[in-house]
CSV table of C-alpha atoms and ligand atoms in Angstrom, one decimal:
chain,number,residue,atom,x,y,z
A,1,UNK,CA,15.9,-40.8,15.6
A,2,UNK,CA,14.8,-38.6,12.6
A,3,UNK,CA,12.3,-37.2,10.7
A,4,UNK,CA,12.4,-38.2,6.9
A,5,UNK,CA,14.6,-36.6,4.2
A,6,UNK,CA,13.8,-37.4,0.4
A,7,UNK,CA,15.0,-35.9,-2.6
A,8,UNK,CA,14.1,-32.5,-2.3
A,9,UNK,CA,16.7,-32.4,0.4
A,10,UNK,CA,19.0,-33.9,-1.8
A,11,UNK,CA,22.4,-31.6,-1.1
A,12,UNK,CA,23.8,-32.0,-4.4
A,13,UNK,CA,20.7,-31.0,-6.2
A,14,UNK,CA,21.2,-27.5,-8.3
A,15,UNK,CA,18.3,-25.5,-10.3
A,16,UNK,CA,18.0,-23.8,-13.6
A,17,UNK,CA,17.6,-20.9,-12.0
A,18,UNK,CA,20.7,-19.7,-11.3
A,19,UNK,CA,20.7,-17.9,-8.7
A,20,UNK,CA,19.3,-20.4,-6.0
A,21,UNK,CA,22.2,-22.2,-6.7
A,22,UNK,CA,24.0,-21.7,-3.6
A,23,UNK,CA,21.7,-18.6,-2.1
A,24,UNK,CA,21.7,-18.6,1.7
A,25,UNK,CA,18.5,-18.6,1.8
A,26,UNK,CA,16.3,-19.9,-1.2
A,27,UNK,CA,18.2,-22.8,-3.0
A,28,UNK,CA,16.0,-25.3,-4.9
A,29,UNK,CA,15.8,-27.3,-1.0
A,30,UNK,CA,13.7,-23.8,0.3
A,31,UNK,CA,10.5,-23.5,-1.8
A,32,UNK,CA,9.6,-20.9,1.6
A,33,UNK,CA,5.5,-20.3,0.7
A,34,UNK,CA,4.6,-16.1,0.7
A,35,UNK,CA,2.3,-14.1,-1.4
A,36,UNK,CA,3.5,-11.1,-3.9
A,37,UNK,CA,1.7,-9.4,-6.7
A,38,UNK,CA,4.8,-9.2,-10.2
A,39,UNK,CA,5.8,-6.0,-11.3
A,40,UNK,CA,3.5,-3.9,-13.0
A,41,UNK,CA,0.6,-4.5,-10.9
A,42,UNK,CA,-1.7,-7.6,-10.9
A,43,UNK,CA,-3.7,-9.4,-7.3
A,44,UNK,CA,-1.5,-10.1,-4.4
A,45,UNK,CA,-0.9,-14.2,-5.2
A,46,UNK,CA,1.0,-17.3,-3.9
A,47,UNK,CA,4.4,-17.8,-4.6
A,48,UNK,CA,7.8,-19.5,-3.7
A,49,UNK,CA,10.9,-18.1,-3.3
A,50,UNK,CA,14.1,-19.8,-5.3
A,51,UNK,CA,17.0,-17.8,-5.3
A,52,UNK,CA,16.7,-13.9,-6.4
A,53,UNK,CA,12.8,-14.7,-7.9
A,54,UNK,CA,9.0,-15.8,-7.0
A,55,UNK,CA,7.1,-18.9,-8.4
A,56,UNK,CA,3.8,-17.4,-9.1
A,57,UNK,CA,2.0,-20.8,-8.2
A,58,UNK,CA,-1.1,-20.7,-9.5
A,59,UNK,CA,0.9,-20.3,-12.9
A,60,UNK,CA,2.0,-23.2,-13.1
A,61,UNK,CA,-0.8,-25.3,-11.5
A,62,UNK,CA,-1.6,-26.8,-14.8
A,63,UNK,CA,2.3,-28.3,-15.1
A,64,UNK,CA,1.5,-30.3,-12.1
A,65,UNK,CA,-0.1,-33.2,-11.3
A,66,UNK,CA,-3.0,-34.2,-8.9
A,67,UNK,CA,-2.4,-33.0,-5.2
A,68,UNK,CA,0.5,-31.0,-6.3
A,69,UNK,CA,-1.7,-29.5,-9.1
A,70,UNK,CA,-5.0,-28.6,-6.4
A,71,UNK,CA,-2.2,-27.0,-4.0
A,72,UNK,CA,-1.2,-25.0,-6.4
A,73,UNK,CA,-4.2,-23.6,-7.6
A,74,UNK,CA,-5.2,-23.0,-3.9
A,75,UNK,CA,-2.2,-21.2,-3.9
A,76,UNK,CA,-3.8,-18.8,-6.3
A,77,UNK,CA,-5.3,-16.5,-4.5
A,78,UNK,CA,-4.9,-13.8,-2.0
A,79,UNK,CA,-4.0,-15.7,1.1
A,80,UNK,CA,-2.4,-18.6,1.8
A,81,UNK,CA,-5.2,-19.8,4.2
A,82,UNK,CA,-6.9,-22.1,1.9
A,83,UNK,CA,-3.5,-24.0,1.2
A,84,UNK,CA,-2.2,-24.4,4.9
A,85,UNK,CA,-6.0,-25.9,5.3
A,86,UNK,CA,-5.3,-28.8,3.5
A,87,UNK,CA,-2.7,-30.1,5.6
A,88,UNK,CA,0.6,-31.2,5.4
A,89,UNK,CA,0.2,-33.8,2.4
A,90,UNK,CA,-0.6,-31.0,0.6
A,91,UNK,CA,2.3,-28.9,1.3
A,92,UNK,CA,4.6,-32.0,0.9
A,93,UNK,CA,3.2,-32.6,-3.0
A,94,UNK,CA,3.1,-28.6,-3.8
A,95,UNK,CA,6.8,-28.8,-2.7
A,96,UNK,CA,7.8,-32.1,-4.4
A,97,UNK,CA,6.1,-31.0,-7.8
A,98,UNK,CA,7.8,-27.8,-8.0
A,99,UNK,CA,11.3,-29.2,-7.1
A,100,UNK,CA,10.9,-31.3,-10.0
A,101,UNK,CA,9.6,-28.4,-12.3
A,102,UNK,CA,12.7,-26.5,-11.0
A,103,UNK,CA,15.4,-29.0,-11.4
A,104,UNK,CA,14.4,-30.5,-14.7
A,105,UNK,CA,16.0,-28.2,-17.2
A,106,UNK,CA,13.0,-29.5,-19.7
A,107,UNK,CA,10.3,-26.9,-17.6
A,108,UNK,CA,12.8,-24.0,-17.8
A,109,UNK,CA,11.0,-22.5,-21.4
A,110,UNK,CA,7.4,-23.7,-19.5
A,111,UNK,CA,7.9,-21.9,-16.1
A,112,UNK,CA,9.9,-18.7,-17.1
A,113,UNK,CA,7.2,-16.3,-18.0
A,114,UNK,CA,5.7,-17.7,-13.9
A,115,UNK,CA,9.1,-16.5,-12.6
A,116,UNK,CA,9.4,-12.6,-11.1
A,117,UNK,CA,12.2,-10.8,-9.4
A,118,UNK,CA,12.0,-11.2,-6.4
A,119,UNK,CA,13.0,-7.4,-6.0
A,120,UNK,CA,10.4,-6.0,-8.3
A,121,UNK,CA,7.4,-7.7,-6.6
A,122,UNK,CA,5.9,-6.3,-3.6
A,123,UNK,CA,4.7,-8.9,-0.8
A,124,UNK,CA,2.1,-9.5,1.4
A,125,UNK,CA,1.3,-10.8,4.3
A,126,UNK,CA,1.1,-15.0,3.1
A,127,UNK,CA,-2.2,-16.0,5.1
A,128,UNK,CA,-5.1,-13.7,6.8
A,129,UNK,CA,-4.1,-14.1,10.5
A,130,UNK,CA,-7.4,-15.0,12.1
A,131,UNK,CA,-5.7,-15.4,15.7
A,132,UNK,CA,-1.8,-14.8,17.3
A,133,UNK,CA,-1.3,-16.0,20.4
A,134,UNK,CA,2.0,-15.1,21.7
A,135,UNK,CA,4.1,-18.0,24.2
A,136,UNK,CA,6.4,-17.2,26.6
A,137,UNK,CA,9.1,-20.8,26.1
A,138,UNK,CA,12.1,-18.9,26.3
A,139,UNK,CA,13.2,-20.0,30.0
A,140,UNK,CA,16.4,-17.8,29.5
A,141,UNK,CA,14.5,-14.8,28.5
A,142,UNK,CA,11.8,-15.7,31.4
A,143,UNK,CA,14.4,-15.8,34.2
A,144,UNK,CA,16.0,-12.3,33.0
A,145,UNK,CA,13.0,-10.8,33.3
A,146,UNK,CA,11.6,-12.4,36.1
A,147,UNK,CA,14.9,-11.3,38.3
A,148,UNK,CA,14.2,-8.3,37.0
A,149,UNK,CA,11.1,-8.4,39.2
A,150,UNK,CA,12.0,-10.6,41.6
A,151,UNK,CA,15.6,-11.7,41.9
A,152,UNK,CA,14.7,-15.0,44.1
A,153,UNK,CA,12.4,-16.4,42.6
A,154,UNK,CA,12.3,-15.6,38.7
A,155,UNK,CA,10.3,-18.1,37.3
A,156,UNK,CA,6.9,-18.6,39.0
A,157,UNK,CA,6.1,-22.4,39.5
A,158,UNK,CA,4.2,-22.5,37.1
A,159,UNK,CA,6.3,-22.7,34.2
A,160,UNK,CA,7.6,-26.1,34.0
A,161,UNK,CA,4.1,-27.2,33.7
A,162,UNK,CA,2.5,-25.1,32.0
A,163,UNK,CA,3.2,-23.5,28.1
A,164,UNK,CA,2.7,-19.7,29.2
A,165,UNK,CA,1.3,-17.7,26.8
A,166,UNK,CA,-1.6,-14.9,26.4
A,167,UNK,CA,-3.8,-14.2,23.5
A,168,UNK,CA,-2.2,-11.4,21.1
A,169,UNK,CA,-3.9,-9.0,18.6
A,170,UNK,CA,-3.6,-10.2,14.8
A,171,UNK,CA,-5.0,-6.9,13.6
A,172,UNK,CA,-1.3,-4.9,13.9
A,173,UNK,CA,0.6,-7.8,12.4
A,174,UNK,CA,2.7,-6.5,9.5
A,175,UNK,CA,5.2,-7.7,6.7
A,176,UNK,CA,8.5,-6.9,7.7
A,177,UNK,CA,9.4,-3.1,5.9
A,178,UNK,CA,6.1,-1.3,7.4
A,179,UNK,CA,8.0,1.2,9.7
A,180,UNK,CA,6.7,1.1,13.1
A,181,UNK,CA,4.8,4.3,14.9
A,182,UNK,CA,6.0,4.8,18.4
A,183,UNK,CA,2.9,4.4,20.5
A,184,UNK,CA,2.3,6.6,23.4
A,185,UNK,CA,0.7,5.2,26.9
A,186,UNK,CA,0.3,5.7,30.2
A,187,UNK,CA,3.6,5.0,32.1
A,188,UNK,CA,4.3,5.7,35.9
A,189,UNK,CA,7.9,5.7,36.9
A,190,UNK,CA,8.7,3.3,40.0
A,191,UNK,CA,8.9,7.1,41.9
A,192,UNK,CA,6.2,8.8,40.4
A,193,UNK,CA,2.8,9.5,42.4
A,194,UNK,CA,0.4,9.0,39.6
A,195,UNK,CA,1.1,7.8,35.7
A,196,UNK,CA,2.0,9.8,32.7
A,197,UNK,CA,0.4,9.9,29.3
A,198,UNK,CA,3.0,10.3,26.1
A,199,UNK,CA,5.5,8.3,23.6
A,200,UNK,CA,7.0,4.9,25.2
A,201,UNK,CA,10.7,5.7,26.2
A,202,UNK,CA,11.5,2.2,26.9
A,203,UNK,CA,10.4,0.8,23.1
A,204,UNK,CA,12.0,-2.6,22.9
A,205,UNK,CA,12.2,-5.6,20.7
A,206,UNK,CA,11.6,-9.1,20.7
A,207,UNK,CA,13.0,-11.9,18.8
A,208,UNK,CA,10.9,-14.8,18.1
A,209,UNK,CA,10.2,-17.7,15.7
A,210,UNK,CA,6.0,-17.6,14.8
A,211,UNK,CA,4.8,-20.9,13.8
A,212,UNK,CA,2.1,-21.1,11.6
A,213,UNK,CA,-1.0,-23.0,12.2
A,214,UNK,CA,-1.8,-25.2,8.7
A,215,UNK,CA,-5.2,-27.4,8.8
A,216,UNK,CA,-7.4,-26.4,12.0
A,217,UNK,CA,-9.4,-28.5,14.8
A,218,UNK,CA,-13.2,-28.5,15.4
A,219,UNK,CA,-14.3,-26.8,18.8
A,220,UNK,CA,-14.3,-29.3,21.5
A,221,UNK,CA,-11.9,-31.3,19.9
A,222,UNK,CA,-8.2,-31.2,21.2
A,223,UNK,CA,-5.5,-32.2,19.3
A,224,UNK,CA,-3.3,-35.2,20.7
A,225,UNK,CA,0.4,-34.7,20.9
A,226,UNK,CA,1.3,-37.5,18.4
A,227,UNK,CA,-0.8,-35.3,15.7
A,228,UNK,CA,0.2,-32.0,16.8
A,229,UNK,CA,2.8,-32.0,13.8
A,230,UNK,CA,0.7,-32.5,11.0
A,231,UNK,CA,-1.1,-29.4,12.0
A,232,UNK,CA,1.7,-27.5,12.1
A,233,UNK,CA,2.8,-25.4,8.1
A,234,UNK,CA,6.3,-23.9,8.7
A,235,UNK,CA,7.8,-21.2,10.4
A,236,UNK,CA,8.1,-17.4,9.9
A,237,UNK,CA,10.4,-14.5,12.4
A,238,UNK,CA,8.6,-12.5,14.5
A,239,UNK,CA,9.8,-9.3,16.4
A,240,UNK,CA,6.8,-8.5,19.4
A,241,UNK,CA,7.7,-5.4,19.7
A,242,UNK,CA,6.9,-3.6,23.1
A,243,UNK,CA,6.8,-0.9,25.4
A,244,UNK,CA,8.6,-1.8,27.8
A,245,UNK,CA,6.8,1.2,30.6
A,246,UNK,CA,3.7,1.0,29.1
A,247,UNK,CA,4.1,-2.8,30.1
A,248,UNK,CA,5.0,-2.5,33.8
A,249,UNK,CA,2.4,-0.1,34.5
A,250,UNK,CA,-0.6,-1.6,33.1
A,251,UNK,CA,0.6,-5.9,33.2
A,252,UNK,CA,-0.8,-6.5,36.4
A,253,UNK,CA,-3.4,-8.7,36.9
A,254,UNK,CA,-3.9,-10.1,32.9
A,255,UNK,CA,-0.6,-9.5,31.2
A,256,UNK,CA,1.1,-7.6,28.7
A,257,UNK,CA,-2.4,-5.5,26.4
A,258,UNK,CA,-1.3,-2.4,25.0
A,259,UNK,CA,2.5,-2.2,25.6
A,260,UNK,CA,2.4,-5.0,22.4
A,261,UNK,CA,-0.9,-4.8,20.6
A,262,UNK,CA,0.9,-1.4,18.9
A,263,UNK,CA,2.4,-3.2,16.0
A,264,UNK,CA,4.2,-6.8,15.3
A,265,UNK,CA,6.5,-7.4,12.5
A,266,UNK,CA,6.6,-11.0,10.5
A,267,UNK,CA,9.3,-11.9,8.1
A,268,UNK,CA,6.8,-12.3,4.4
A,269,UNK,CA,7.8,-16.4,3.8
A,270,UNK,CA,6.7,-19.8,5.8
A,271,UNK,CA,9.6,-22.3,5.5
A,272,UNK,CA,7.5,-25.2,5.4
A,273,UNK,CA,8.2,-28.1,7.6
A,274,UNK,CA,9.2,-30.6,5.3
A,275,UNK,CA,11.7,-27.6,4.1
A,276,UNK,CA,12.9,-28.1,7.8
A,277,UNK,CA,12.8,-31.6,8.1
A,278,UNK,CA,17.0,-32.4,7.8
A,279,UNK,CA,17.7,-30.0,11.2
A,280,UNK,CA,15.0,-31.2,13.7
A,281,UNK,CA,16.5,-31.8,16.7
A,282,UNK,CA,15.8,-33.9,19.9
A,283,UNK,CA,14.5,-31.2,22.2
A,284,UNK,CA,17.0,-30.1,24.8
A,285,UNK,CA,16.9,-32.7,28.0
A,286,UNK,CA,15.2,-30.3,30.9
A,287,UNK,CA,17.5,-29.7,33.5
A,288,UNK,CA,17.9,-32.1,36.6
A,289,UNK,CA,15.7,-31.9,39.1
A,290,UNK,CA,12.9,-30.2,36.4
A,291,UNK,CA,9.5,-32.3,36.3
A,292,UNK,CA,8.6,-34.0,33.4
A,293,UNK,CA,5.7,-33.1,30.9
A,294,UNK,CA,2.2,-33.8,31.9
A,295,UNK,CA,1.4,-37.2,29.9
A,296,UNK,CA,-1.2,-35.3,27.5
A,297,UNK,CA,1.9,-32.7,26.5
A,298,UNK,CA,4.5,-35.8,26.3
A,299,UNK,CA,5.7,-37.9,23.2
A,300,UNK,CA,8.5,-39.6,22.5
A,301,UNK,CA,8.8,-38.8,18.7
A,302,UNK,CA,8.4,-35.1,20.0
A,303,UNK,CA,10.8,-35.1,22.3
A,304,UNK,CA,13.2,-36.7,20.1
A,305,UNK,CA,12.7,-34.7,16.9
A,306,UNK,CA,10.1,-31.0,18.1
A,307,UNK,CA,12.7,-28.7,17.9
A,308,UNK,CA,15.0,-26.9,15.4
A,309,UNK,CA,18.1,-26.5,14.6
A,310,UNK,CA,17.7,-22.7,13.4
A,311,UNK,CA,20.2,-19.9,14.4
A,312,UNK,CA,18.4,-16.7,15.0
A,313,UNK,CA,20.3,-13.4,15.1
A,314,UNK,CA,19.3,-9.7,15.3
A,315,UNK,CA,21.1,-6.6,13.9
A,316,UNK,CA,20.5,-3.1,14.7
A,317,UNK,CA,21.2,-0.1,12.6
A,318,UNK,CA,20.9,3.4,13.6
A,319,UNK,CA,19.8,6.4,11.2
A,320,UNK,CA,23.7,7.5,11.3
A,321,UNK,CA,24.4,4.1,10.9
A,322,UNK,CA,22.9,3.8,7.4
A,323,UNK,CA,23.8,7.9,6.8
A,324,UNK,CA,27.0,6.5,7.1
A,325,UNK,CA,27.4,3.6,4.7
A,326,UNK,CA,27.8,1.6,8.3
A,327,UNK,CA,26.9,-2.1,7.7
A,328,UNK,CA,24.0,-3.1,10.7
A,329,UNK,CA,25.6,-4.1,13.7
A,330,UNK,CA,24.5,-7.3,15.5
A,331,UNK,CA,23.3,-7.2,18.8
A,332,UNK,CA,22.9,-11.3,19.4
A,333,UNK,CA,22.7,-14.3,18.0
A,334,UNK,CA,21.2,-18.1,19.5
A,335,UNK,CA,19.6,-21.2,18.5
A,336,UNK,CA,15.9,-21.6,18.1
A,337,UNK,CA,16.5,-24.7,20.6
A,338,UNK,CA,16.0,-22.0,23.7
A,339,UNK,CA,12.4,-22.9,23.1
A,340,UNK,CA,11.3,-24.7,27.1
A,341,UNK,CA,8.3,-26.8,25.2
A,342,UNK,CA,8.6,-27.8,21.4
A,343,UNK,CA,5.9,-26.1,18.7
A,344,UNK,CA,4.0,-29.9,19.1
A,345,UNK,CA,3.3,-29.0,22.4
A,346,UNK,CA,2.1,-25.0,22.2
A,347,UNK,CA,0.1,-26.4,19.4
A,348,UNK,CA,-1.4,-29.5,21.8
A,349,UNK,CA,-2.0,-27.2,25.1
A,350,UNK,CA,-3.5,-24.5,23.0
A,351,UNK,CA,-6.4,-26.8,21.9
A,352,UNK,CA,-6.1,-28.8,25.3
A,353,UNK,CA,-9.0,-27.5,26.5
A,354,UNK,CA,-11.7,-27.5,23.3
A,355,UNK,CA,-10.1,-24.3,22.0
A,356,UNK,CA,-10.4,-24.4,18.2
A,357,UNK,CA,-7.0,-23.4,16.2
A,358,UNK,CA,-7.7,-21.8,12.0
A,359,UNK,CA,-5.5,-22.3,9.6
A,360,UNK,CA,-2.9,-18.9,9.3
A,361,UNK,CA,-3.7,-19.2,13.2
A,362,UNK,CA,-0.2,-17.5,14.3
A,363,UNK,CA,1.7,-18.7,17.2
A,364,UNK,CA,4.7,-16.9,18.7
A,365,UNK,CA,7.7,-18.6,20.6
A,366,UNK,CA,8.2,-15.9,23.0
A,367,UNK,CA,11.7,-14.4,23.1
A,368,UNK,CA,14.4,-16.3,22.4
A,369,UNK,CA,17.4,-15.8,24.5
A,370,UNK,CA,20.1,-18.7,24.8
A,371,UNK,CA,21.2,-18.0,27.8
A,372,UNK,CA,24.8,-17.6,27.2
A,373,UNK,CA,26.3,-13.8,26.2
A,374,UNK,CA,25.1,-12.3,23.4
A,375,UNK,CA,22.3,-14.2,23.2
A,376,UNK,CA,19.6,-12.0,24.7
A,377,UNK,CA,16.8,-11.7,22.5
A,378,UNK,CA,15.6,-8.1,23.1
A,379,UNK,CA,17.3,-5.0,25.0
A,380,UNK,CA,16.1,-4.8,28.3
A,381,UNK,CA,17.7,-8.2,28.5
A,382,UNK,CA,21.3,-6.6,26.8
A,383,UNK,CA,21.2,-3.6,28.8
A,384,UNK,CA,19.7,-5.1,32.3
A,385,UNK,CA,16.7,-3.5,32.6
A,386,UNK,CA,18.0,-0.5,30.6
A,387,UNK,CA,20.4,0.2,33.3
A,388,UNK,CA,23.9,-0.5,31.8
A,389,UNK,CA,23.3,1.4,27.5
A,390,UNK,CA,24.8,-0.6,25.0
A,391,UNK,CA,27.6,0.8,22.2
A,392,UNK,CA,27.4,0.2,19.2
A,393,UNK,CA,30.3,0.1,17.0
A,394,UNK,CA,30.2,4.0,15.3
A,395,UNK,CA,29.9,5.5,19.6
A,396,UNK,CA,26.6,5.8,19.5
A,397,UNK,CA,24.6,4.1,22.4
A,398,UNK,CA,21.5,2.3,23.2
A,399,UNK,CA,19.2,1.2,26.3
A,400,UNK,CA,16.3,1.3,24.4
A,401,UNK,CA,15.2,2.1,20.6
A,402,UNK,CA,15.5,5.6,19.3
A,403,UNK,CA,13.4,7.3,16.0
A,404,UNK,CA,15.2,6.1,13.6
A,405,UNK,CA,16.5,3.0,14.4
A,406,UNK,CA,16.0,-0.2,12.3
A,407,UNK,CA,15.9,-4.0,13.9
A,408,UNK,CA,16.7,-7.0,11.5
A,409,UNK,CA,16.4,-10.1,12.5
A,410,UNK,CA,17.9,-13.3,10.2
A,411,UNK,CA,17.8,-16.9,10.7
A,412,UNK,CA,18.5,-20.3,9.2
A,413,UNK,CA,19.5,-23.8,9.6
A,414,UNK,CA,22.6,-25.9,8.7
A,415,UNK,CA,23.9,-29.4,9.2
A,416,UNK,CA,27.0,-31.3,7.3
A,417,UNK,CA,25.3,-33.3,4.5
A,418,UNK,CA,22.1,-30.7,3.9
A,419,UNK,CA,21.8,-28.1,2.0
A,420,UNK,CA,21.4,-24.5,4.5
A,421,UNK,CA,17.9,-23.0,4.0
A,422,UNK,CA,17.1,-19.5,5.3
A,423,UNK,CA,14.1,-17.5,6.5
A,424,UNK,CA,15.0,-14.3,4.9
A,425,UNK,CA,14.5,-11.0,7.1
A,426,UNK,CA,12.3,-9.5,9.5
A,427,UNK,CA,12.5,-5.6,9.6
A,428,UNK,CA,11.1,-2.4,10.1
A,429,UNK,CA,12.2,1.1,11.0
A,430,UNK,CA,11.1,3.0,14.1
A,431,UNK,CA,9.4,6.3,13.2
A,432,UNK,CA,8.4,8.7,15.9
B,501,LIG,MN1,6.9,-11.9,23.0
């Protein structure tokens, strides 16, 4: 079973925006949504990435028809919440309309003024994030972390029944490129009698994907699993920075708090579910002996197509590496199919008690670790709990992040018979 594709997925389609053709992230088959301001000032407004350019959506609304025109007008403001609220049909109409404009040569003159060089634009958070929830769907990550604390029993008994998550902090979500200030807090070494206060010494990243809620639901009205997809607008790369020493001391009994609320970094572009249609894959079969999802979380179509064939990479660039002109060093690579639950299951579970999701809410997948060597989604896993430092190509070593380190995450989807698309980058430097 596959998800339907249309003319916007034609791999042979090219754009008159030359830089889009063969672009590793933003060919005309992608058309991700973001918010930018053009060079020389101007208010933040909605746009689409196309090659090395950004298309001002509000500016071209008059060239579109019907629902596509409505959607482009809604994208004219400083956040995309209203556009996402309109739902997936509207996003599809906008995508199809813009695709035609950017592939038919005759539109070049009319649209030219609405295109801006991305390198000269400022980018902003694409939506106002009302609520942010972080899940824990990376089962290999959960096993790795669990085994640091409970070697004999890494996964708690609820893990394979409940999509585990916690309510995160939306006020400290920042766009890629904003420096991350090392948090201070309470920590307590295992052999110390009492906690002390100071800068975190075990600052880590978490490789995650962010799932954007599109259309919301009313309070008291759960989202059936068969309808969950209509509530998902798209995805971006998410780095859930984590202070492991603060976390270890504070996390019981209510879970992460200050260890994770100081800053989270998100990539600028929302890659829509339509752009991802060719890359949908079956949710990997659960290992023999695992329970089936409870009925409210089970849908045949979701199981057949609800996972995403997206590859994620993490790189580090230390201050010294940048000084020396050395290329960033890849720390890990792995697939998004490391999720034990699908995005649709996360949406349905979140709302099942009646909780209302709102357009622009952000759901983090949790750290995605592949389960293979080289697929660790955090330093605490790469360094076996901070016990085995890793060595970088220039001889520097790391157990956790140091001031000046930049963490760069990127992701892409590719498949025979379709154009490769990417999610861009999610990067930030640690500062003291
Ligand atoms: Mn996390």
